Every structure is written in C-alpha cells, then in structure tokens.
Amino acid sequence: MIILITGTRTGVGRALAEHFLDQGHQVVGCSRKSTGLDHPGYRHHGLDLTDPSAVKSMFRAVRREFGHLDALVNSAGRSNMNHFMMTPDSVARDIFDLNFFSVLSCSREGAKLLQKSPSGSAAILNISTVAVPWALDGQLVYAASKAAVEQLTRVMSKELAGFGIRVNSLGLPPVRTVLTRTLPEGMVDSLIERQAIKRMCTMADLVGPVEFLVSERSGFVTGETLFLGGVN
Ligand SMILES: NC(=O)c1ccc[n+]([C@@H]2O[C@H](COP(=O)([O-])OP(=O)(O)OC[C@H]3O[C@@H](n4cnc5c(N)ncnc54)[C@H](OP(=O)(O)O)[C@@H]3O)[C@@H](O)[C@H]2O)c1
C-alpha cells in the first residue's frame, strides 16, 4: 500500500508512519520541520500544509514517483485552549487554515491519485476529536474546525464514492503528544473520566482502527466518524 500521512514529525502522524513502515508499506509523510525518520520506504516533504501550491507540488511529486495512492491520512492539526473572547480572529483563521482548509486541499489533490488505486477501495481518513461531541468550552475554534472536518467527511464520502474512494474520520480522546502538553493541568484527567474506558488512549489503541479504516476490510464503510474510548 502507498499511504500519505500528514504531520509525520511528531505525535499521531509519526506513530502511524512508523507503524505502516514496519508493516512493509510505502509511506509519504510531511511536516514543516524535518523528521529524522530514515527508512527506505519513507519519503518526506518539508512543507507548510496551509500553502495550497506547496500541497499541489507534494502530490505532483507523489504522482511522478508512484502514479497513485491507496490511502491518505489527514493527521496534521493544531488546537488552542482559550475562551473565544480571548481568541483573536487571526488565530481562529490560522487554526481553520490547517485543520480544515489543508484537509480540503490534500483531499482534493489526493483524490486524483486515490482514484487510480488498484485496490478499487482507496481511503481518506481524517482525524477528529472528542472536543466535537463534548462541545468542550475553551476549545471553540478547535472544536468548530474539527466539526467542519466531520461534515466534510460526510459530504465528501458521497461525492467520492463513485470514484472508488471512501472517506471516514477517527475521533480521538486525549493521546499523549505535543498537542496535549498545552492543556491545563487536570484537564486530561477530567476528560478521561468522561470516557467509558477510563484510561489514556495510546498509540497502540489507534493503530487497529486506522488500519481497518484505510484497508479493504472496511470497503463498505464510508462517511463515518468512529470515536475511541467510549465518548457518549
Ligand atoms: N493528541 C491528542 O490528544 C489529540 C486528541 C484528539 C485529536 N487529535 C488530533 O490528532 C491529530 C494529530 O495531533 P497530534 O497530537 O499528533 O499533534 P502533534 O504531535 O502536535 O503533531 C502535529 C504534526 O503536524 C505537523 N504540522 C503542524 N502544522 C503543520 C503545517 N502548517 N504544515 C505541515 N505540517 C504541520 C507537525 O510538524 P511540524 O511542526 O514540523 O510542522 C507535527 O508533525 C490532529 O489533527 C489533532 O487535532 C489529537
């Protein structure tokens, strides 16, 4: 499988890249800074995903080298913890630029290569968050940007089904990464307390659902957001 994962320098994207490389797949990754990830199956693109022309160049390079993609995982994202009254528009726009608009542009460029997947069941997987169903206060812009991603998932699943491309999202509870380091003390514990399974989600917990959602085993699943940890 040839899989493109965004945000592979750290966190979820990094763990997924390492996992799929271990499984013998070809992984294309990207982030602004370099990863130090050195593996014969790995190609890295240093770019800012909020720059649409850089996104187009990355997918052009993938087309030149591989001719197609089998899966795209839109993992790169950022959050902010602040009352909306204290969040300047410029910050809100920057968050939407990465969390929503870069997912849109990667999916648009990615779909051109995913439709050429010999599997006939190519997949886009977006990463969402419990901040959406829980409408977490202090995370208005982040939650709104990810709610937009979940809606993108539903609509895009219909628009891409005819091209043999499925589109799903994975909704994550807190996972220990650079992103959660910015959360106030005690907040992660109180979120875990709201989960049905009351422990921190680990990278090992993510891998199985991601593998399922990007593989042909979920060939009849599209337009869904699967939440981990029991969030209802
Ligand atoms: N961690 C959690 O608890 C949690 C919970 C729910 C949902 N999520 C979601 O999971 C996804 C991954 O989060 P994470 O925790 O793994 O975050 P992370 O550790 O901060 O990783 C984010 C990755 O994205 C890259 N990135 C950030 N801005 C970029 C840009 N403008 N252009 C290109 N790459 C960029 C970063 O590399 P560079 O800095 O080098 O660009 C980094 O590799 C996000 O969508 C997040 O919303 C996370």
Coordinates of C-alpha atoms and ligand atoms in Angstrom, one line a residue:
M1 CA 0.0 0.0 0.0
I2 CA 1.1 3.6 -0.7
I3 CA -0.1 5.8 2.1
L4 CA 0.3 9.5 2.5
I5 CA 0.2 10.7 6.1
T6 CA 0.3 14.4 7.0
G7 CA 2.1 15.7 10.2
T8 CA 4.6 12.8 10.5
R9 CA 7.2 14.7 12.6
T10 CA 5.5 14.0 15.9
G11 CA 2.5 12.5 17.6
V12 CA -0.2 10.5 15.9
G13 CA 1.2 11.1 12.4
R14 CA 4.6 9.9 13.4
A15 CA 3.4 6.8 15.2
L16 CA 1.2 5.9 12.2
A17 CA 4.1 6.4 9.7
E18 CA 6.4 4.1 11.8
H19 CA 3.7 1.5 12.1
F20 CA 2.9 1.4 8.3
L21 CA 6.6 1.3 7.5
D22 CA 7.1 -1.6 9.9
Q23 CA 4.3 -3.4 8.1
G24 CA 6.2 -3.0 4.8
H25 CA 4.1 -0.2 3.2
Q26 CA 5.4 2.8 1.3
V27 CA 4.8 6.0 3.4
V28 CA 4.9 9.5 2.2
G29 CA 4.9 12.0 5.1
C30 CA 5.1 15.7 5.6
S31 CA 5.6 18.4 8.2
R32 CA 7.3 21.9 8.3
K33 CA 10.4 20.7 10.1
S34 CA 12.4 17.5 9.2
T35 CA 11.6 14.3 10.9
G36 CA 14.8 12.4 11.1
L37 CA 12.8 9.4 10.0
D38 CA 15.2 7.4 7.9
H39 CA 13.7 4.3 6.2
P40 CA 13.9 3.1 2.6
G41 CA 10.1 3.1 2.4
Y42 CA 9.7 6.6 3.6
R43 CA 9.6 9.9 1.6
H44 CA 9.4 13.2 3.4
H45 CA 8.1 16.5 2.1
G46 CA 9.0 19.6 4.1
L47 CA 6.1 22.0 3.6
D48 CA 3.5 24.2 5.2
L49 CA 0.2 22.5 4.6
T50 CA -1.6 25.8 4.7
D51 CA 0.2 26.8 1.4
P52 CA -2.0 25.3 -1.4
S53 CA 0.7 25.5 -4.0
A54 CA 3.1 23.5 -1.8
V55 CA 0.4 20.9 -1.3
K56 CA -0.1 20.6 -5.0
S57 CA 3.7 20.2 -5.5
M58 CA 3.8 17.4 -3.0
F59 CA 1.0 15.4 -4.7
R60 CA 2.6 16.1 -8.1
A61 CA 5.8 14.5 -6.7
V62 CA 3.9 11.5 -5.4
R63 CA 2.2 11.1 -8.9
R64 CA 5.6 11.2 -10.6
E65 CA 7.1 8.6 -8.3
F66 CA 4.2 6.2 -7.6
G67 CA 1.5 7.1 -10.1
H68 CA -1.2 6.5 -7.5
L69 CA -2.1 6.5 -3.7
D70 CA -4.1 3.9 -1.8
A71 CA -4.7 5.9 1.4
L72 CA -4.5 9.4 2.7
V73 CA -4.5 10.1 6.4
N74 CA -5.0 13.8 7.3
S75 CA -3.5 13.9 10.7
A76 CA -1.7 17.3 10.9
G77 CA -3.7 19.6 13.1
R78 CA -3.4 22.1 15.9
S79 CA -5.5 23.2 18.8
N80 CA -5.8 26.1 21.1
M81 CA -7.1 26.4 24.6
N82 CA -8.7 29.7 25.2
H83 CA -12.0 31.4 25.8
F84 CA -13.4 32.6 22.5
M85 CA -13.5 36.2 23.8
M86 CA -9.7 35.9 24.2
T87 CA -9.1 34.3 20.8
P88 CA -8.2 36.8 18.0
D89 CA -9.6 36.3 14.6
S90 CA -6.1 35.8 13.2
V91 CA -5.6 32.8 15.5
A92 CA -9.0 31.3 14.6
R93 CA -8.3 31.7 10.9
D94 CA -4.8 30.0 11.3
I95 CA -6.4 27.1 13.0
F96 CA -9.1 26.7 10.3
D97 CA -6.4 27.1 7.7
L98 CA -4.6 24.0 8.9
N99 CA -7.4 21.9 10.5
F100 CA -10.0 22.4 7.8
F101 CA -8.6 24.1 4.6
S102 CA -5.5 21.9 4.4
V103 CA -7.6 18.8 4.8
L104 CA -9.7 20.1 1.9
S105 CA -6.8 20.8 -0.4
C106 CA -5.0 17.5 0.5
S107 CA -8.2 15.6 -0.2
R108 CA -8.8 17.4 -3.5
E109 CA -5.2 16.6 -4.7
G110 CA -5.2 13.2 -3.1
A111 CA -8.4 12.1 -4.7
K112 CA -6.8 12.4 -8.1
L113 CA -4.3 9.8 -7.1
L114 CA -6.6 7.7 -4.9
Q115 CA -9.0 7.1 -7.8
K116 CA -6.1 5.3 -9.5
S117 CA -5.6 2.9 -6.7
P118 CA -5.5 -0.7 -8.0
S119 CA -7.3 -1.7 -4.8
G120 CA -10.6 -0.1 -6.0
S121 CA -11.3 0.8 -2.4
A122 CA -9.0 3.7 -1.6
A123 CA -9.5 5.6 1.6
I124 CA -9.2 9.1 3.1
L125 CA -9.1 9.1 6.9
N126 CA -9.4 12.4 8.8
I127 CA -8.6 12.8 12.5
S128 CA -11.2 14.4 14.7
T129 CA -11.6 14.9 18.4
V130 CA -13.9 14.4 21.4
A131 CA -14.0 18.2 21.6
V132 CA -16.7 18.0 18.9
P133 CA -19.4 15.7 20.6
W134 CA -18.5 17.1 24.0
A135 CA -18.6 20.8 22.8
L136 CA -15.7 21.5 25.1
D137 CA -15.6 25.0 26.5
G138 CA -12.3 26.8 25.9
Q139 CA -11.9 24.9 22.6
L140 CA -14.5 26.7 20.4
V141 CA -12.3 27.3 17.4
Y142 CA -10.6 23.9 17.5
A143 CA -13.9 22.1 18.0
A144 CA -15.6 24.1 15.2
S145 CA -12.7 23.3 12.8
K146 CA -13.0 19.6 13.6
A147 CA -16.8 19.7 13.3
A148 CA -16.2 21.1 9.9
V149 CA -13.9 18.1 9.1
E150 CA -16.6 15.7 10.3
Q151 CA -19.1 17.4 7.9
L152 CA -16.5 17.3 5.1
T153 CA -16.2 13.6 5.8
R154 CA -19.9 13.0 5.3
V155 CA -20.3 15.1 2.2
M156 CA -17.1 14.1 0.6
S157 CA -17.9 10.4 1.2
K158 CA -20.9 10.9 -1.2
E159 CA -19.0 12.9 -3.7
L160 CA -16.1 10.5 -3.9
A161 CA -17.9 7.1 -3.7
G162 CA -18.3 7.0 -7.5
F163 CA -14.5 7.2 -7.8
G164 CA -13.9 4.2 -5.5
I165 CA -12.8 6.4 -2.6
R166 CA -14.2 6.0 0.9
V167 CA -13.9 8.9 3.4
N168 CA -14.1 8.4 7.2
S169 CA -12.9 10.1 10.4
L170 CA -11.4 8.8 13.6
G171 CA -12.4 10.8 16.7
L172 CA -9.7 10.7 19.3
P173 CA -9.9 11.2 23.1
P174 CA -6.7 12.6 24.7
V175 CA -3.5 11.0 23.5
R176 CA -0.1 12.0 24.9
T177 CA 1.5 14.1 22.2
V178 CA 3.0 17.6 21.8
L179 CA -0.6 18.8 21.3
T180 CA -1.9 17.7 24.7
R181 CA 1.1 19.1 26.5
T182 CA -0.5 22.6 26.1
L183 CA -3.7 21.5 28.0
P184 CA -4.1 22.8 31.6
E185 CA -3.2 20.5 34.4
G186 CA -6.1 18.3 35.4
M187 CA -7.9 18.7 32.1
V188 CA -6.7 15.5 30.6
D189 CA -7.7 13.6 33.8
S190 CA -11.2 15.1 33.7
L191 CA -11.6 14.2 30.0
I192 CA -10.5 10.6 30.7
E193 CA -13.1 10.5 33.5
R194 CA -15.8 11.2 30.9
Q195 CA -14.7 8.2 28.7
A196 CA -16.4 4.8 29.1
I197 CA -12.9 3.3 29.2
K198 CA -11.2 5.4 31.8
R199 CA -7.6 5.4 30.7
M200 CA -5.4 7.4 28.4
C201 CA -5.6 6.4 24.7
T202 CA -2.3 5.1 23.5
M203 CA -0.8 4.9 20.0
A204 CA -1.4 1.2 20.1
D205 CA -5.1 1.9 20.6
L206 CA -5.2 3.9 17.4
V207 CA -3.4 1.6 15.0
G208 CA -6.0 -1.1 14.7
P209 CA -8.9 1.3 13.9
V210 CA -6.7 3.3 11.4
E211 CA -5.6 0.0 9.7
F212 CA -9.2 -1.1 9.5
L213 CA -10.5 2.2 8.1
V214 CA -7.8 2.5 5.4
S215 CA -7.9 -1.1 4.3
E216 CA -10.3 -3.1 2.1
R217 CA -11.7 -4.7 5.3
S218 CA -13.8 -1.5 5.7
G219 CA -14.7 -1.5 2.0
F220 CA -18.4 -0.8 2.7
V221 CA -17.8 1.8 5.4
T222 CA -17.8 5.5 4.4
G223 CA -18.9 8.9 5.8
E224 CA -18.5 7.7 9.4
T225 CA -16.6 9.2 12.4
L226 CA -15.5 6.5 14.7
F227 CA -14.8 7.7 18.3
L228 CA -12.4 5.8 20.5
G229 CA -12.7 5.3 24.3
G230 CA -16.5 5.4 24.5
V231 CA -17.4 9.1 24.4
N232 CA -21.2 9.0 24.5
Ligands
LIG1 N1 -3.1 14.4 20.9 C1 -4.4 14.4 21.2 O1 -4.8 14.2 22.4 C2 -5.5 14.5 20.2 C3 -6.8 14.3 20.5 C4 -7.8 14.5 19.6 C5 -7.5 14.7 18.3 N2 -6.2 14.9 17.9 C6 -5.8 15.2 16.5 O2 -4.8 14.3 16.1 C7 -4.1 15.0 15.0 C8 -2.6 14.8 15.4 O3 -2.4 15.5 16.6 P1 -1.0 15.2 17.4 O4 -1.5 15.1 18.8 O5 -0.3 14.1 16.8 O6 -0.3 16.6 17.2 P2 1.3 16.9 17.2 O7 2.1 16.0 17.9 O8 1.3 18.4 17.5 O9 1.6 16.7 15.6 C9 1.2 17.6 14.6 C10 2.0 17.3 13.4 O10 1.6 18.2 12.3 C11 2.7 18.9 11.8 N3 2.2 20.2 11.4 C12 1.7 21.2 12.2 N4 1.4 22.3 11.5 C13 1.7 22.0 10.2 C14 1.7 22.7 9.0 N5 1.2 24.0 9.0 N6 2.2 22.2 7.9 C15 2.7 20.9 7.9 N7 2.7 20.2 9.0 C16 2.2 20.7 10.1 C17 3.7 19.0 12.9 O11 5.1 19.0 12.4 P3 5.8 20.5 12.2 O12 5.6 21.2 13.4 O13 7.2 20.1 11.8 O14 5.1 21.1 11.0 C18 3.5 17.6 13.5 O15 4.2 16.6 12.8 C19 -4.6 16.4 15.0 O16 -5.4 16.6 13.9 C20 -5.3 16.6 16.3 O17 -6.3 17.6 16.2 C21 -5.1 14.8 18.8

